[in-house]
Amino acid sequence: MEHTQLYINGEWCDGASGDRFNVINPASEEVLASVASAEIEDGDRALDAAQAAYSDWAARKPRERSEILRKAWALMTARLEDFARLITLENGKAHTDAMGEATYAAEFFRWFAEEAVRADGLITHAPASGARIIVQQKPAGIAVLVTPWNYPAAMGTRKIAPALAAGCPVIIKPASETPLTMLALMPILEEAGVPKGLVNVLPSRKSGRLVDHMLHDPRVRVISFTGSTDVGRKLLHSAADQVLKPAMELGGNAPLIVFEDADIDKAVQGAMLAKMRNLGEACTAANRFYIHEKVAPAFTSRFTEAMAALTVGNGIDKSVDVGPLVNAATRDKVAAFVDDAVAKGAGVELGGTRPDGIGFFYPPTVLSNVSETSDCVNDEIFGPVAALQTFVDEEDVIERANNTEYGLVAYVFSEDMKRAMRVCERLEYGMVGLNRGLVSDPAAPFGGVKQSGLGREGGHEGMKEFMETQYISAEW
Ligand code: NAD
């Protein structure tokens, strides 16, 4: 499955400068591959290819686009193990997490195969003039897609599938830490029948220059980004010059609230999923735990027990639950969050010590009585560290949960549905997990409010990010 060149117009090629960069296996710290690095000239070639492929693809019948996407789902599904292995090798996550991601990634092809034939429209009478109002959806144009390293497959397919369903060509810039998975997907798309030039992949170690260059090309109409809020903000500035259609899936700082009437087993199970899926390297990861004082002792001991039962090691070993973090910087940041919280008075229930040796490992860690002023309460931890606080009052916990510039996802555990729904509706978040630790679903609109982003991926909304509404006022 190993491809290490750029993928432009259906061909493998080196970049204009011949420059390459290394991809590191986070478990062994060894070089996994040396990958071609795209320059702005390569961006231009990819745009030429995308432009050439555009009109034919946009004119194809939705059913034809749908069937190609459906085939991509079937082909990818037949190779989930291969994808999972590659994801683990370049990202580090454990095999179970990698299989979960590969399955989720493939599902976007199936979901958007189904959505491709369901674009909505409208014809009606204008109330005053009596003219006909005709409303239809058209492909928005060439889309530049920029994705992060934490889900090397799924963050790409969550954009590629709706773009193709809508009739748009794409140029994808995968994260420099994990470009191999996206490159490995290309032969599958070819086999499924995706024409040359429609999907182009440009790994690059000069992401800023390359993406900014493409966003200033008049042929580009959409920028769809998943990554940090800081980079998202920069891309929004770049996108402003050509007034591009932006879709931004940015950072999170998810609160997880356990009320005194929660089913504690369900809460522990949900908390494990919300915290430890992808070893905490997820924008949806529970970052701040608010546990009602009455159930805090029971929750803390059961949750700590569940965290302690996880095995840490090289994710390629299928018995391992928790792999290494993606790189040294991420691991060191997690360690610094823990040291800061402890210095500010947190208790260490589990873990909390950075291991020596090879690989960017950090153990599952549970901190209790974490101060509101700790860095880990105000910033994304992005690692296997749970920061527990307590609360007494519903009003107070809602206020604390909303006290962040982020608004991606929140989790609520309560068996009192009247209270649960009241709290969910008052949380300033794009998504809420109610008695569940997992919200991601290709059939649901994924996305955040406030500085967690703009737009939605998946669901019925996902394709709209790649479509423009046209209204025709007609008389006949
Ligand atoms: P990042 O913002 O550092 O990088 C994301 C992508 O942007 C990478 O491909 C990177 O090479 C590229 N990039 C970096 N600087 C750039 C620039 N100046 N111009 C253009 N491209 C640039 O994020 P990351 O560290 O890869 O991922 C972690 C972040 O992603 C976290 O904040 C996480 O919350 C967020 N994330 C969000 C979602 C979501 O759906 N909301 C999903 C996954 C990850």
Coordinates of C-alpha atoms and ligand atoms in Angstrom, one line a residue:
M1 CA 0.0 0.0 0.0
E2 CA 3.0 2.2 0.2
H3 CA 2.9 5.3 -2.0
T4 CA 5.3 8.1 -1.2
Q5 CA 4.9 10.5 -4.2
L6 CA 2.4 13.2 -4.9
Y7 CA -0.8 12.2 -6.7
I8 CA -1.7 14.7 -9.4
N9 CA -4.0 14.0 -12.4
G10 CA -4.1 10.3 -11.6
E11 CA -0.3 10.0 -11.7
W12 CA 2.4 9.5 -9.1
C13 CA 5.1 12.1 -9.3
D14 CA 7.8 13.9 -7.3
G15 CA 7.4 17.5 -6.4
A16 CA 8.9 20.4 -8.4
S17 CA 11.9 20.8 -6.1
G18 CA 12.5 17.0 -5.6
D19 CA 12.4 17.8 -1.8
R20 CA 11.2 15.0 0.5
F21 CA 10.4 14.7 4.2
N22 CA 10.3 11.8 6.7
V23 CA 7.3 10.2 8.3
I24 CA 8.2 8.8 11.7
N25 CA 6.6 5.7 13.4
P26 CA 5.7 7.1 16.8
A27 CA 6.1 3.8 18.6
S28 CA 9.7 3.1 17.4
E29 CA 10.8 6.7 16.5
E30 CA 12.1 5.1 13.3
V31 CA 11.7 6.6 9.8
L32 CA 8.7 4.9 8.2
A33 CA 8.9 6.5 4.8
S34 CA 10.3 9.5 3.0
V35 CA 7.6 11.4 1.2
A36 CA 7.7 13.9 -1.7
S37 CA 7.0 17.4 -0.6
A38 CA 4.7 19.6 -2.8
E39 CA 5.7 23.1 -3.9
I40 CA 3.4 25.9 -5.2
E41 CA 4.2 24.7 -8.8
D42 CA 2.7 21.3 -7.9
G43 CA -0.3 23.1 -6.5
D44 CA -0.7 24.8 -9.9
R45 CA -0.5 21.4 -11.7
A46 CA -3.1 19.9 -9.4
L47 CA -5.4 22.9 -10.0
D48 CA -5.0 22.5 -13.8
A49 CA -5.9 18.8 -13.4
A50 CA -8.9 19.6 -11.1
Q51 CA -10.2 22.2 -13.5
A52 CA -9.9 19.8 -16.5
A53 CA -11.8 17.1 -14.6
Y54 CA -14.5 19.5 -13.3
S55 CA -17.0 19.9 -16.1
D56 CA -17.3 16.3 -17.0
W57 CA -17.8 15.3 -13.4
A58 CA -20.3 18.0 -12.6
A59 CA -22.3 17.0 -15.6
R60 CA -22.4 13.3 -14.7
K61 CA -25.8 12.0 -13.5
P62 CA -26.0 11.9 -9.7
R63 CA -26.7 8.2 -9.9
E64 CA -23.3 7.6 -11.7
R65 CA -21.4 9.7 -9.0
S66 CA -23.3 7.7 -6.4
E67 CA -22.3 4.4 -7.7
I68 CA -18.7 5.3 -7.9
L69 CA -18.8 6.4 -4.3
R70 CA -20.6 3.2 -3.3
K71 CA -17.9 1.2 -5.0
A72 CA -15.2 3.2 -3.1
W73 CA -16.9 2.2 0.1
A74 CA -17.0 -1.5 -0.8
L75 CA -13.3 -1.5 -1.9
M76 CA -12.1 0.3 1.2
T77 CA -14.2 -2.0 3.4
A78 CA -12.6 -5.0 1.9
R79 CA -9.2 -3.6 3.0
L80 CA -9.9 -2.2 6.4
E81 CA -7.1 -4.3 8.0
D82 CA -4.6 -2.8 5.6
F83 CA -5.7 0.7 6.3
A84 CA -5.8 0.1 10.1
R85 CA -2.2 -1.1 10.0
L86 CA -1.0 1.9 8.0
I87 CA -2.9 4.3 10.3
T88 CA -1.3 2.7 13.3
L89 CA 2.2 2.8 11.7
E90 CA 2.1 6.5 10.9
N91 CA -0.1 7.8 13.7
G92 CA 0.6 5.4 16.5
K93 CA -3.0 4.7 17.7
A94 CA -3.9 1.2 18.8
H95 CA -5.2 -1.3 16.3
T96 CA -8.8 -1.1 17.7
D97 CA -8.8 2.6 17.3
A98 CA -7.3 2.3 13.8
M99 CA -10.0 -0.3 12.8
G100 CA -12.6 2.0 14.2
E101 CA -11.3 4.9 12.2
A102 CA -10.9 2.9 8.9
T103 CA -14.5 1.7 9.2
Y104 CA -15.8 5.2 10.0
A105 CA -13.7 6.6 7.1
A106 CA -15.2 4.1 4.6
E107 CA -18.7 4.8 5.8
F108 CA -18.5 8.4 4.4
F109 CA -18.4 6.9 0.9
R110 CA -21.5 4.9 1.5
W111 CA -23.4 7.7 3.2
F112 CA -22.6 10.2 0.5
A113 CA -23.3 7.7 -2.2
E114 CA -26.8 7.8 -0.7
E115 CA -26.9 11.6 -0.4
A116 CA -25.6 12.2 -3.9
V117 CA -29.0 11.4 -5.3
R118 CA -30.9 13.4 -2.8
A119 CA -29.9 17.1 -3.5
D120 CA -33.0 19.1 -2.7
G121 CA -34.7 21.8 -4.7
L122 CA -37.9 23.8 -4.9
I123 CA -40.4 25.2 -7.3
T124 CA -43.1 27.5 -6.1
H125 CA -45.1 30.7 -6.9
A126 CA -43.8 34.0 -5.7
P127 CA -46.6 35.3 -3.5
A128 CA -46.6 38.9 -4.9
S129 CA -45.6 38.7 -8.5
G130 CA -46.8 35.2 -9.3
A131 CA -43.5 34.4 -11.0
R132 CA -42.1 31.0 -10.4
I133 CA -39.3 30.6 -7.8
I134 CA -37.0 27.8 -8.9
V135 CA -34.3 26.8 -6.4
Q136 CA -31.6 24.3 -7.2
Q137 CA -28.2 23.2 -5.9
K138 CA -25.1 23.3 -8.0
P139 CA -21.5 22.2 -7.4
A140 CA -19.6 25.0 -5.7
G141 CA -16.3 24.5 -7.7
I142 CA -12.8 23.3 -6.9
A143 CA -12.3 22.6 -3.2
V144 CA -9.0 22.7 -1.3
L145 CA -9.1 20.2 1.7
V146 CA -6.6 20.4 4.5
T147 CA -6.7 17.7 7.2
P148 CA -5.0 16.9 10.5
W149 CA -2.9 13.9 11.7
N150 CA -5.3 12.5 14.4
Y151 CA -7.6 10.8 11.9
P152 CA -5.5 10.4 8.7
A153 CA -8.3 8.5 6.8
A154 CA -11.6 9.8 8.2
M155 CA -10.9 13.5 8.2
G156 CA -10.1 13.1 4.5
T157 CA -13.0 10.9 3.4
R158 CA -15.4 13.1 5.4
K159 CA -14.6 15.9 2.9
I160 CA -13.7 13.9 -0.3
A161 CA -17.0 11.9 -0.3
P162 CA -19.4 14.9 0.0
A163 CA -17.3 17.0 -2.5
L164 CA -17.5 14.2 -5.1
A165 CA -21.1 13.6 -4.4
A166 CA -21.8 17.3 -5.0
G167 CA -19.8 17.3 -8.3
C168 CA -16.6 19.1 -7.1
P169 CA -13.0 18.2 -7.8
V170 CA -10.6 18.3 -4.8
I171 CA -7.0 18.9 -3.9
I172 CA -6.2 17.5 -0.5
K173 CA -3.2 18.4 1.7
P174 CA -2.9 15.8 4.4
A175 CA -1.0 16.4 7.6
S176 CA 2.8 16.1 7.3
E177 CA 2.9 13.6 10.2
T178 CA 0.5 11.2 8.4
P179 CA 0.3 11.5 4.6
L180 CA 0.6 7.8 3.8
T181 CA -3.0 6.7 4.5
M182 CA -4.5 9.3 2.2
L183 CA -2.0 8.4 -0.6
A184 CA -3.0 4.7 0.0
L185 CA -6.6 5.6 -0.7
M186 CA -5.9 6.8 -4.2
P187 CA -5.7 3.4 -6.0
I188 CA -9.0 2.5 -4.4
L189 CA -10.6 5.6 -5.8
E190 CA -9.1 4.9 -9.2
E191 CA -10.5 1.3 -9.1
A192 CA -13.9 2.6 -8.1
G193 CA -13.9 4.8 -11.2
V194 CA -13.0 8.2 -10.0
P195 CA -11.6 10.0 -13.1
K196 CA -8.1 11.4 -13.4
G197 CA -7.6 14.8 -11.9
L198 CA -10.7 14.8 -9.7
V199 CA -8.9 13.9 -6.5
N200 CA -5.3 15.1 -6.1
V201 CA -3.1 14.6 -3.0
L202 CA -0.3 17.0 -2.1
P203 CA 1.7 16.2 1.0
S204 CA 4.0 19.1 1.8
R205 CA 6.3 20.4 4.5
K206 CA 5.6 23.9 3.3
S207 CA 1.8 23.7 4.0
G208 CA 1.4 27.4 4.7
R209 CA 2.9 28.7 1.4
L210 CA 1.3 25.9 -0.7
V211 CA -2.3 26.3 0.7
D212 CA -2.2 30.1 0.7
H213 CA -1.1 30.0 -2.9
M214 CA -4.0 27.7 -3.9
L215 CA -6.5 29.8 -1.9
H216 CA -5.5 32.8 -4.1
D217 CA -6.1 31.0 -7.4
P218 CA -9.4 32.2 -8.9
R219 CA -10.4 28.6 -9.9
V220 CA -10.7 27.6 -6.2
R221 CA -14.1 28.2 -4.6
V222 CA -14.1 26.1 -1.3
I223 CA -11.7 25.7 1.6
S224 CA -12.5 22.9 3.9
F225 CA -10.2 22.6 6.9
T226 CA -10.0 20.3 9.9
G227 CA -7.3 21.2 12.5
S228 CA -6.4 23.7 15.1
T229 CA -8.3 26.9 15.7
D230 CA -5.1 28.9 15.2
V231 CA -4.5 27.5 11.7
G232 CA -8.2 27.8 10.9
R233 CA -8.2 31.5 11.7
K234 CA -5.2 32.0 9.3
L235 CA -7.0 30.1 6.5
L236 CA -10.1 32.2 7.1
H237 CA -8.0 35.3 6.6
S238 CA -6.5 33.9 3.3
A239 CA -10.0 32.8 2.2
A240 CA -11.3 36.3 2.6
D241 CA -9.4 37.6 -0.3
Q242 CA -11.4 35.6 -2.8
V243 CA -14.5 35.3 -0.6
L244 CA -14.2 31.5 -0.6
K245 CA -16.8 29.2 0.9
P246 CA -15.3 28.1 4.2
A247 CA -15.9 24.9 6.2
M248 CA -13.9 24.9 9.4
E249 CA -13.7 21.9 11.9
L250 CA -11.5 23.3 14.6
G251 CA -10.5 22.6 18.2
G252 CA -12.6 21.7 21.1
N253 CA -12.6 21.7 24.9
A254 CA -15.4 19.3 25.7
P255 CA -17.0 19.3 29.1
L256 CA -18.4 16.0 30.4
I257 CA -21.0 16.4 33.1
V258 CA -22.1 13.6 35.4
F259 CA -25.2 14.5 37.5
E260 CA -26.1 12.9 40.8
D261 CA -28.9 11.0 39.1
A262 CA -26.7 9.4 36.4
D263 CA -26.4 5.7 35.9
I264 CA -22.8 5.5 37.1
D265 CA -21.9 2.4 35.1
K266 CA -23.2 4.1 31.9
A267 CA -21.3 7.3 32.9
V268 CA -18.0 5.5 33.4
Q269 CA -18.4 3.6 30.1
G270 CA -19.3 6.8 28.3
A271 CA -16.4 8.7 29.9
M272 CA -13.9 6.0 28.8
L273 CA -15.1 6.3 25.3
A274 CA -15.2 10.1 25.3
K275 CA -11.8 10.3 26.8
M276 CA -9.8 7.4 25.5
R277 CA -11.1 6.9 21.9
N278 CA -8.0 7.6 19.9
L279 CA -6.1 7.9 23.2
G280 CA -7.5 11.3 23.7
E281 CA -6.1 12.7 20.5
A282 CA -9.5 13.8 19.3
C283 CA -11.2 17.2 19.0
T284 CA -14.2 15.4 20.6
A285 CA -12.2 14.2 23.6
A286 CA -13.7 14.9 27.0
N287 CA -11.3 17.6 28.3
R288 CA -13.0 18.8 31.5
F289 CA -14.9 16.4 33.7
Y290 CA -17.6 17.9 36.1
I291 CA -18.8 15.3 38.5
H292 CA -21.6 16.0 41.0
E293 CA -20.1 16.0 44.5
K294 CA -22.5 13.2 45.7
V295 CA -21.3 10.7 43.1
A296 CA -17.7 11.9 42.7
P297 CA -16.1 9.2 45.0
A298 CA -17.9 6.4 43.2
F299 CA -17.3 7.7 39.7
T300 CA -13.7 8.5 40.4
S301 CA -12.8 5.1 41.8
R302 CA -14.7 3.2 39.0
F303 CA -13.3 5.4 36.2
T304 CA -9.8 5.1 37.6
E305 CA -10.1 1.4 37.8
A306 CA -11.2 1.3 34.1
M307 CA -8.3 3.5 33.1
A308 CA -5.8 1.4 35.1
A309 CA -7.0 -1.7 33.2
L310 CA -5.8 -0.3 29.8
T311 CA -2.6 -1.7 28.4
V312 CA -0.1 0.7 26.8
G313 CA 2.3 -0.3 24.0
N314 CA 3.0 -0.4 20.3
G315 CA -0.4 -0.2 18.7
I316 CA 0.5 -2.7 16.0
D317 CA 0.1 -5.4 18.8
K318 CA -3.6 -6.1 18.7
S319 CA -3.8 -6.7 22.5
V320 CA -2.7 -3.1 23.2
D321 CA -5.4 -0.5 24.1
V322 CA -3.3 2.7 24.1
G323 CA -0.6 3.5 21.6
P324 CA 2.0 6.3 21.6
L325 CA 1.1 9.9 21.0
V326 CA 1.9 11.1 17.5
N327 CA 5.1 12.9 18.2
A328 CA 7.4 14.2 21.0
A329 CA 5.9 17.7 21.0
T330 CA 2.4 16.4 21.6
R331 CA 3.7 14.0 24.4
D332 CA 5.7 16.8 26.0
K333 CA 2.6 19.1 25.9
V334 CA 0.5 16.5 27.6
A335 CA 3.2 16.0 30.3
A336 CA 3.4 19.8 30.8
F337 CA -0.4 20.0 31.3
V338 CA -0.2 17.3 34.0
D339 CA 2.7 19.0 35.8
D340 CA 0.9 22.4 35.7
A341 CA -2.3 20.9 37.1
V342 CA -0.4 19.1 39.9
A343 CA 1.5 22.3 40.8
K344 CA -1.9 24.0 41.1
G345 CA -3.2 21.4 43.6
A346 CA -4.6 18.5 41.6
G347 CA -4.4 15.0 43.0
V348 CA -2.9 12.2 40.9
E349 CA -5.3 9.2 41.0
L350 CA -3.4 7.3 38.3
G351 CA -0.4 7.8 36.0
G352 CA 1.1 11.2 35.7
T353 CA 4.6 10.2 35.0
R354 CA 6.3 10.4 31.6
P355 CA 8.0 7.1 30.9
D356 CA 11.6 6.8 29.7
G357 CA 12.5 4.8 26.6
I358 CA 11.7 4.7 22.9
G359 CA 8.3 5.9 21.6
F360 CA 6.1 8.9 22.4
F361 CA 4.2 7.1 25.2
Y362 CA 2.2 8.7 28.0
P363 CA 0.2 6.6 30.4
P364 CA -3.5 6.9 31.1
T365 CA -3.8 9.5 33.8
V366 CA -6.6 10.6 36.1
L367 CA -6.3 13.9 38.0
S368 CA -8.8 14.9 40.7
N369 CA -9.7 18.3 42.2
V370 CA -8.2 20.1 39.2
S371 CA -8.2 23.8 39.6
E372 CA -10.2 25.9 37.1
T373 CA -7.0 27.9 36.5
S374 CA -5.1 24.9 35.2
D375 CA -3.9 25.0 31.6
C376 CA -5.6 21.7 30.9
V377 CA -9.0 23.2 31.8
N378 CA -8.6 26.0 29.3
D379 CA -6.8 24.3 26.5
E380 CA -7.1 21.0 24.6
I381 CA -5.1 18.2 26.3
F382 CA -5.1 16.0 23.3
G383 CA -3.8 13.0 25.2
P384 CA -4.9 10.2 27.7
V385 CA -5.4 12.6 30.7
A386 CA -8.7 13.0 32.5
A387 CA -9.0 16.2 34.5
L388 CA -11.8 15.8 37.2
Q389 CA -13.6 18.6 39.1
T390 CA -16.7 18.5 41.1
F391 CA -19.9 20.6 41.2
V392 CA -23.1 20.9 43.3
D393 CA -25.4 23.3 41.4
E394 CA -26.9 22.8 37.9
E395 CA -26.7 26.5 37.0
D396 CA -23.1 26.7 38.1
V397 CA -22.0 23.6 36.0
I398 CA -23.8 25.0 32.9
E399 CA -21.9 28.3 33.3
R400 CA -18.6 26.5 33.8
A401 CA -19.2 24.2 30.9
N402 CA -19.9 27.2 28.6
N403 CA -17.0 29.3 29.9
T404 CA -14.7 28.6 26.9
E405 CA -14.2 30.1 23.4
Y406 CA -14.8 26.6 22.1
G407 CA -18.1 24.9 21.3
L408 CA -17.6 21.6 19.6
V409 CA -19.1 18.9 21.8
A410 CA -20.3 18.4 25.4
Y411 CA -21.4 15.2 27.2
V412 CA -24.2 14.9 29.8
F413 CA -25.0 12.0 32.0
S414 CA -28.4 12.0 33.8
E415 CA -31.3 9.6 34.0
D416 CA -33.7 12.5 34.6
M417 CA -34.7 13.3 31.0
K418 CA -36.4 16.6 32.0
R419 CA -33.2 17.9 33.5
A420 CA -31.0 16.3 30.8
M421 CA -32.8 18.0 27.9
R422 CA -32.9 21.3 29.8
V423 CA -29.2 21.2 30.3
C424 CA -28.4 20.0 26.7
E425 CA -30.4 22.9 25.2
R426 CA -28.5 25.4 27.3
L427 CA -25.1 24.1 26.4
E428 CA -23.4 26.3 23.8
Y429 CA -22.1 23.4 21.7
G430 CA -22.7 22.2 18.2
M431 CA -23.1 18.6 19.4
V432 CA -24.1 17.0 22.7
G433 CA -23.7 13.3 23.8
L434 CA -26.5 12.5 26.1
N435 CA -25.7 9.4 28.2
R436 CA -23.3 8.5 25.4
G437 CA -19.6 9.1 25.0
L438 CA -19.6 9.0 21.2
V439 CA -21.3 11.4 18.8
S440 CA -19.4 10.9 15.5
D441 CA -21.7 9.3 12.9
P442 CA -21.6 9.8 9.1
A443 CA -25.4 10.3 9.2
A444 CA -25.2 13.2 11.6
P445 CA -24.1 16.8 11.2
F446 CA -20.7 17.0 12.9
G447 CA -19.4 20.5 13.8
G448 CA -19.0 23.2 16.3
V449 CA -20.1 26.7 17.3
K450 CA -18.0 29.7 18.5
Q451 CA -14.3 29.2 17.8
S452 CA -14.8 25.4 17.1
G453 CA -15.8 26.1 13.6
L454 CA -18.1 26.9 10.8
G455 CA -20.3 24.5 8.8
R456 CA -21.1 20.8 9.3
E457 CA -19.7 17.5 7.9
G458 CA -21.7 14.4 7.5
G459 CA -25.5 14.2 7.7
H460 CA -27.6 16.0 5.1
E461 CA -25.6 19.2 5.7
G462 CA -22.2 17.8 4.7
M463 CA -22.9 18.0 0.9
K464 CA -24.1 21.6 1.2
E465 CA -20.6 22.7 2.1
F466 CA -19.7 21.9 -1.5
M467 CA -22.8 23.2 -3.2
E468 CA -24.2 26.7 -4.0
T469 CA -27.9 27.5 -4.2
Q470 CA -29.1 29.0 -7.4
Y471 CA -32.5 30.7 -7.6
I472 CA -34.1 31.3 -11.0
S473 CA -37.1 33.7 -11.1
A474 CA -39.1 32.6 -14.1
E475 CA -42.2 33.4 -16.0
W476 CA -43.6 31.3 -18.8
Ligands
NAD1 P1 -3.0 21.8 12.7 O1 -3.9 22.9 12.7 O2 -1.6 22.0 13.2 O3 -2.8 21.1 11.3 C1 -3.9 20.7 10.5 C2 -3.5 20.7 9.0 O4 -3.1 22.1 8.6 C3 -2.2 19.9 8.7 O5 -2.4 19.4 7.5 C4 -1.1 21.0 8.7 O6 0.0 20.6 7.9 C5 -1.9 22.1 8.0 N1 -1.3 23.4 8.3 C6 -0.6 23.8 9.4 N2 -0.3 25.2 9.3 C7 -0.8 25.6 8.1 C8 -0.9 26.9 7.4 N3 -0.3 27.9 7.9 N4 -1.6 26.9 6.3 C9 -2.2 25.8 5.8 N5 -2.2 24.6 6.3 C10 -1.5 24.5 7.5 O7 -3.7 20.6 13.5 P2 -3.2 19.2 13.9 O8 -2.2 19.4 15.0 O9 -2.8 18.4 12.7 O10 -4.5 18.6 14.5 C11 -5.0 18.8 15.8 C12 -6.1 19.8 15.8 O11 -7.1 19.5 15.0 C13 -6.7 19.9 17.2 O12 -6.9 21.3 17.6 C14 -8.1 19.2 17.0 O13 -9.1 19.7 17.9 C15 -8.4 19.6 15.6 N6 -9.3 18.7 15.0 C16 -10.6 19.1 14.8 C17 -11.6 18.2 14.3 C18 -13.0 18.7 14.1 O14 -13.7 18.0 13.4 N7 -13.4 19.8 14.7 C19 -11.2 16.9 14.0 C20 -9.9 16.5 14.2 C21 -9.0 17.4 14.7

